Amino acid sequence: SQQGEEDPQALSIQEGENATMNCSYKTSINNLQWYRQNSGRGLVHLILIRSNEREKHSGRLRVTLDTSKKSSSLLITASRAADTASYFCATLRASGTYKYIFGTGTRLKVLA
Amino acid sequence: DGGITQSPKYLFRKEGQNVTLSCEQNLNHDAMYWYRQDPGQGLRLIYYSQIVNDFQKGDIAEGYSVSREKKESFPLTVTSAQKNPTAFYLCASSISPGTYGYTFGSGTRLTVV
């Protein structure tokens, strides 16, 4: 079953613009992660945010978490053509099982 | 360099055949996972293992089997009972799933011919 749902499903922006994608989930979580996947490749871990954190930064990435709304957002600032990829959120439920549930992803295209 | 190696990169299966996908890691991670990804979709969990000689079914385990005889290896067998096996298969590992993210392999694309 899918825990996370990303929004939008697809996003196309110009190089230099900011890209924002959102993830909503259904149950209480331990933490939430964001991953990037280039076409036909494995996923690359970007950032992990715990349920007691509200915001984290890593380079050009900014992640926020609102547990009251069961949602998270990933902001990529000053986007580059190399940021073109699919982005997935993954949630670890607070129930103690050590398996992440992935969303359906946002396909980001950055136009040069 | 440490990492996860999946092989082969492409695999073709005839109807009624069992095939085994390899996943090897040298990261000294205890936890290993198999996910299936269909075109334009997210990842669905097939099986996972927290320690050697132990594994649990994920959300879509029917038609698949695994073993975990060594810490480094977590092979996935796609049996003839899996009626729609064409997909992209991803193996992942983690040293501490509640604290750190997954490290993924580069995937195996399985096609039924």
mmCIF file with all atom_site columns, N, CA, C and O in Angstrom, chain B residues 45-72:
data_model
loop_
_atom_site.group_PDB
_atom_site.id
_atom_site.type_symbol
_atom_site.label_atom_id
_atom_site.label_alt_id
_atom_site.label_comp_id
_atom_site.label_asym_id
_atom_site.label_entity_id
_atom_site.label_seq_id
_atom_site.pdbx_PDB_ins_code
_atom_site.Cartn_x
_atom_site.Cartn_y
_atom_site.Cartn_z
_atom_site.occupancy
_atom_site.B_iso_or_equiv
_atom_site.pdbx_formal_charge
_atom_site.auth_seq_id
_atom_site.auth_comp_id
_atom_site.auth_asym_id
_atom_site.auth_atom_id
_atom_site.pdbx_PDB_model_num
ATOM 1   N N  . LEU B 1 45 ? 7.355  -2.864  -1.698 1.00 0.00 ? 45 LEU B N  1
ATOM 2   C CA . LEU B 1 45 ? 8.254  -3.743  -0.957 1.00 0.00 ? 45 LEU B CA 1
ATOM 3   C C  . LEU B 1 45 ? 7.891  -5.205  -1.174 1.00 0.00 ? 45 LEU B C  1
ATOM 4   O O  . LEU B 1 45 ? 6.740  -5.606  -0.963 1.00 0.00 ? 45 LEU B O  1
ATOM 5   N N  . ILE B 1 46 ? 8.885  -6.007  -1.564 1.00 0.00 ? 46 ILE B N  1
ATOM 6   C CA . ILE B 1 46 ? 8.669  -7.436  -1.795 1.00 0.00 ? 46 ILE B CA 1
ATOM 7   C C  . ILE B 1 46 ? 9.045  -8.236  -0.550 1.00 0.00 ? 46 ILE B C  1
ATOM 8   O O  . ILE B 1 46 ? 8.229  -8.967  -0.001 1.00 0.00 ? 46 ILE B O  1
ATOM 9   N N  . TYR B 1 47 ? 10.281 -8.122  -0.120 1.00 0.00 ? 47 TYR B N  1
ATOM 10  C CA . TYR B 1 47 ? 10.795 -8.809  1.058  1.00 0.00 ? 47 TYR B CA 1
ATOM 11  C C  . TYR B 1 47 ? 11.834 -7.916  1.727  1.00 0.00 ? 47 TYR B C  1
ATOM 12  O O  . TYR B 1 47 ? 12.448 -7.073  1.091  1.00 0.00 ? 47 TYR B O  1
ATOM 13  N N  . TYR B 1 48 ? 12.035 -8.128  3.021  1.00 0.00 ? 48 TYR B N  1
ATOM 14  C CA . TYR B 1 48 ? 13.120 -7.460  3.713  1.00 0.00 ? 48 TYR B CA 1
ATOM 15  C C  . TYR B 1 48 ? 13.706 -8.369  4.777  1.00 0.00 ? 48 TYR B C  1
ATOM 16  O O  . TYR B 1 48 ? 13.060 -9.316  5.241  1.00 0.00 ? 48 TYR B O  1
ATOM 17  N N  . SER B 1 49 ? 14.943 -8.053  5.136  1.00 0.00 ? 49 SER B N  1
ATOM 18  C CA . SER B 1 49 ? 15.671 -8.870  6.107  1.00 0.00 ? 49 SER B CA 1
ATOM 19  C C  . SER B 1 49 ? 16.402 -7.950  7.062  1.00 0.00 ? 49 SER B C  1
ATOM 20  O O  . SER B 1 49 ? 17.125 -7.052  6.645  1.00 0.00 ? 49 SER B O  1
ATOM 21  N N  . GLN B 1 50 ? 16.200 -8.176  8.349  1.00 0.00 ? 50 GLN B N  1
ATOM 22  C CA . GLN B 1 50 ? 16.868 -7.348  9.354  1.00 0.00 ? 50 GLN B CA 1
ATOM 23  C C  . GLN B 1 50 ? 18.210 -7.938  9.770  1.00 0.00 ? 50 GLN B C  1
ATOM 24  O O  . GLN B 1 50 ? 19.134 -7.205  10.161 1.00 0.00 ? 50 GLN B O  1
ATOM 25  N N  . ILE B 1 51 ? 18.302 -9.283  9.737  1.00 0.00 ? 51 ILE B N  1
ATOM 26  C CA . ILE B 1 51 ? 19.543 -9.948  10.128 1.00 0.00 ? 51 ILE B CA 1
ATOM 27  C C  . ILE B 1 51 ? 19.690 -11.223 9.303  1.00 0.00 ? 51 ILE B C  1
ATOM 28  O O  . ILE B 1 51 ? 18.744 -11.679 8.657  1.00 0.00 ? 51 ILE B O  1
ATOM 29  N N  . VAL B 1 52 ? 20.867 -11.803 9.387  1.00 0.00 ? 52 VAL B N  1
ATOM 30  C CA . VAL B 1 52 ? 21.144 -13.045 8.663  1.00 0.00 ? 52 VAL B CA 1
ATOM 31  C C  . VAL B 1 52 ? 20.183 -14.136 9.117  1.00 0.00 ? 52 VAL B C  1
ATOM 32  O O  . VAL B 1 52 ? 19.813 -14.212 10.294 1.00 0.00 ? 52 VAL B O  1
ATOM 33  N N  . ASN B 1 53 ? 19.764 -14.946 8.165  1.00 0.00 ? 53 ASN B N  1
ATOM 34  C CA . ASN B 1 53 ? 18.877 -16.096 8.407  1.00 0.00 ? 53 ASN B CA 1
ATOM 35  C C  . ASN B 1 53 ? 17.482 -15.705 8.867  1.00 0.00 ? 53 ASN B C  1
ATOM 36  O O  . ASN B 1 53 ? 16.759 -16.531 9.446  1.00 0.00 ? 53 ASN B O  1
ATOM 37  N N  . ASP B 1 54 ? 17.103 -14.469 8.613  1.00 0.00 ? 54 ASP B N  1
ATOM 38  C CA . ASP B 1 54 ? 15.758 -14.018 8.955  1.00 0.00 ? 54 ASP B CA 1
ATOM 39  C C  . ASP B 1 54 ? 15.275 -13.046 7.899  1.00 0.00 ? 54 ASP B C  1
ATOM 40  O O  . ASP B 1 54 ? 16.030 -12.165 7.461  1.00 0.00 ? 54 ASP B O  1
ATOM 41  N N  . PHE B 1 55 ? 14.011 -13.195 7.471  1.00 0.00 ? 55 PHE B N  1
ATOM 42  C CA . PHE B 1 55 ? 13.445 -12.265 6.509  1.00 0.00 ? 55 PHE B CA 1
ATOM 43  C C  . PHE B 1 55 ? 11.927 -12.256 6.666  1.00 0.00 ? 55 PHE B C  1
ATOM 44  O O  . PHE B 1 55 ? 11.335 -13.193 7.208  1.00 0.00 ? 55 PHE B O  1
ATOM 45  N N  . GLN B 1 56 ? 11.318 -11.158 6.215  1.00 0.00 ? 56 GLN B N  1
ATOM 46  C CA . GLN B 1 56 ? 9.871  -10.991 6.337  1.00 0.00 ? 56 GLN B CA 1
ATOM 47  C C  . GLN B 1 56 ? 9.274  -10.612 4.986  1.00 0.00 ? 56 GLN B C  1
ATOM 48  O O  . GLN B 1 56 ? 9.926  -9.953  4.167  1.00 0.00 ? 56 GLN B O  1
ATOM 49  N N  . LYS B 1 57 ? 8.030  -10.995 4.788  1.00 0.00 ? 57 LYS B N  1
ATOM 50  C CA . LYS B 1 57 ? 7.319  -10.611 3.579  1.00 0.00 ? 57 LYS B CA 1
ATOM 51  C C  . LYS B 1 57 ? 6.968  -9.134  3.623  1.00 0.00 ? 57 LYS B C  1
ATOM 52  O O  . LYS B 1 57 ? 6.624  -8.592  4.670  1.00 0.00 ? 57 LYS B O  1
ATOM 53  N N  . GLY B 1 58 ? 7.044  -8.527  2.447  1.00 0.00 ? 58 GLY B N  1
ATOM 54  C CA . GLY B 1 58 ? 6.587  -7.166  2.298  1.00 0.00 ? 58 GLY B CA 1
ATOM 55  C C  . GLY B 1 58 ? 5.149  -7.142  1.812  1.00 0.00 ? 58 GLY B C  1
ATOM 56  O O  . GLY B 1 58 ? 4.377  -8.061  2.086  1.00 0.00 ? 58 GLY B O  1
ATOM 57  N N  . ASP B 1 59 ? 4.807  -6.131  1.035  1.00 0.00 ? 59 ASP B N  1
ATOM 58  C CA . ASP B 1 59 ? 3.429  -5.960  0.595  1.00 0.00 ? 59 ASP B CA 1
ATOM 59  C C  . ASP B 1 59 ? 3.047  -6.815  -0.603 1.00 0.00 ? 59 ASP B C  1
ATOM 60  O O  . ASP B 1 59 ? 1.867  -7.065  -0.840 1.00 0.00 ? 59 ASP B O  1
ATOM 61  N N  . ILE B 1 60 ? 4.051  -7.261  -1.384 1.00 0.00 ? 60 ILE B N  1
ATOM 62  C CA . ILE B 1 60 ? 3.743  -8.001  -2.620 1.00 0.00 ? 60 ILE B CA 1
ATOM 63  C C  . ILE B 1 60 ? 4.648  -9.221  -2.748 1.00 0.00 ? 60 ILE B C  1
ATOM 64  O O  . ILE B 1 60 ? 5.263  -9.454  -3.776 1.00 0.00 ? 60 ILE B O  1
ATOM 65  N N  . ALA B 1 61 ? 4.717  -10.067 -1.722 1.00 0.00 ? 61 ALA B N  1
ATOM 66  C CA . ALA B 1 61 ? 5.657  -11.187 -1.686 1.00 0.00 ? 61 ALA B CA 1
ATOM 67  C C  . ALA B 1 61 ? 5.235  -12.387 -2.547 1.00 0.00 ? 61 ALA B C  1
ATOM 68  O O  . ALA B 1 61 ? 6.065  -13.244 -2.856 1.00 0.00 ? 61 ALA B O  1
ATOM 69  N N  . GLU B 1 62 ? 3.970  -12.481 -2.917 1.00 0.00 ? 62 GLU B N  1
ATOM 70  C CA . GLU B 1 62 ? 3.503  -13.656 -3.646 1.00 0.00 ? 62 GLU B CA 1
ATOM 71  C C  . GLU B 1 62 ? 4.232  -13.828 -4.975 1.00 0.00 ? 62 GLU B C  1
ATOM 72  O O  . GLU B 1 62 ? 4.331  -12.895 -5.769 1.00 0.00 ? 62 GLU B O  1
ATOM 73  N N  . GLY B 1 63 ? 4.754  -15.035 -5.198 1.00 0.00 ? 63 GLY B N  1
ATOM 74  C CA . GLY B 1 63 ? 5.475  -15.314 -6.434 1.00 0.00 ? 63 GLY B CA 1
ATOM 75  C C  . GLY B 1 63 ? 6.969  -15.036 -6.346 1.00 0.00 ? 63 GLY B C  1
ATOM 76  O O  . GLY B 1 63 ? 7.689  -15.194 -7.336 1.00 0.00 ? 63 GLY B O  1
ATOM 77  N N  . TYR B 1 64 ? 7.428  -14.617 -5.180 1.00 0.00 ? 64 TYR B N  1
ATOM 78  C CA . TYR B 1 64 ? 8.849  -14.327 -4.958 1.00 0.00 ? 64 TYR B CA 1
ATOM 79  C C  . TYR B 1 64 ? 9.363  -15.136 -3.776 1.00 0.00 ? 64 TYR B C  1
ATOM 80  O O  . TYR B 1 64 ? 8.594  -15.496 -2.894 1.00 0.00 ? 64 TYR B O  1
ATOM 81  N N  . SER B 1 65 ? 10.679 -15.380 -3.756 1.00 0.00 ? 65 SER B N  1
ATOM 82  C CA . SER B 1 65 ? 11.309 -15.981 -2.580 1.00 0.00 ? 65 SER B CA 1
ATOM 83  C C  . SER B 1 65 ? 12.696 -15.374 -2.405 1.00 0.00 ? 65 SER B C  1
ATOM 84  O O  . SER B 1 65 ? 13.294 -14.870 -3.361 1.00 0.00 ? 65 SER B O  1
ATOM 85  N N  . VAL B 1 66 ? 13.184 -15.404 -1.157 1.00 0.00 ? 66 VAL B N  1
ATOM 86  C CA . VAL B 1 66 ? 14.501 -14.853 -0.859 1.00 0.00 ? 66 VAL B CA 1
ATOM 87  C C  . VAL B 1 66 ? 15.237 -15.781 0.101  1.00 0.00 ? 66 VAL B C  1
ATOM 88  O O  . VAL B 1 66 ? 14.659 -16.692 0.681  1.00 0.00 ? 66 VAL B O  1
ATOM 89  N N  . SER B 1 67 ? 16.529 -15.510 0.269  1.00 0.00 ? 67 SER B N  1
ATOM 90  C CA . SER B 1 67 ? 17.325 -16.170 1.297  1.00 0.00 ? 67 SER B CA 1
ATOM 91  C C  . SER B 1 67 ? 18.295 -15.145 1.842  1.00 0.00 ? 67 SER B C  1
ATOM 92  O O  . SER B 1 67 ? 18.627 -14.161 1.180  1.00 0.00 ? 67 SER B O  1
ATOM 93  N N  . ARG B 1 68 ? 18.748 -15.371 3.062  1.00 0.00 ? 68 ARG B N  1
ATOM 94  C CA . ARG B 1 68 ? 19.746 -14.463 3.662  1.00 0.00 ? 68 ARG B CA 1
ATOM 95  C C  . ARG B 1 68 ? 20.712 -15.334 4.461  1.00 0.00 ? 68 ARG B C  1
ATOM 96  O O  . ARG B 1 68 ? 20.716 -15.345 5.688  1.00 0.00 ? 68 ARG B O  1
ATOM 97  N N  . GLU B 1 69 ? 21.556 -16.059 3.747  1.00 0.00 ? 69 GLU B N  1
ATOM 98  C CA . GLU B 1 69 ? 22.521 -16.957 4.383  1.00 0.00 ? 69 GLU B CA 1
ATOM 99  C C  . GLU B 1 69 ? 23.785 -16.218 4.791  1.00 0.00 ? 69 GLU B C  1
ATOM 100 O O  . GLU B 1 69 ? 24.528 -16.692 5.656  1.00 0.00 ? 69 GLU B O  1
ATOM 101 N N  . LYS B 1 70 ? 24.060 -15.097 4.151  1.00 0.00 ? 70 LYS B N  1
ATOM 102 C CA . LYS B 1 70 ? 25.219 -14.282 4.482  1.00 0.00 ? 70 LYS B CA 1
ATOM 103 C C  . LYS B 1 70 ? 24.794 -12.833 4.645  1.00 0.00 ? 70 LYS B C  1
ATOM 104 O O  . LYS B 1 70 ? 23.853 -12.381 3.998  1.00 0.00 ? 70 LYS B O  1
ATOM 105 N N  . LYS B 1 71 ? 25.506 -12.115 5.461  1.00 0.00 ? 71 LYS B N  1
ATOM 106 C CA . LYS B 1 71 ? 25.162 -10.711 5.689  1.00 0.00 ? 71 LYS B CA 1
ATOM 107 C C  . LYS B 1 71 ? 25.252 -9.908  4.399  1.00 0.00 ? 71 LYS B C  1
ATOM 108 O O  . LYS B 1 71 ? 24.485 -8.984  4.161  1.00 0.00 ? 71 LYS B O  1
ATOM 109 N N  . GLU B 1 72 ? 26.208 -10.293 3.536  1.00 0.00 ? 72 GLU B N  1
ATOM 110 C CA . GLU B 1 72 ? 26.475 -9.499  2.343  1.00 0.00 ? 72 GLU B CA 1
ATOM 111 C C  . GLU B 1 72 ? 25.495 -9.747  1.203  1.00 0.00 ? 72 GLU B C  1
ATOM 112 O O  . GLU B 1 72 ? 25.447 -8.991  0.242  1.00 0.00 ? 72 GLU B O  1
#
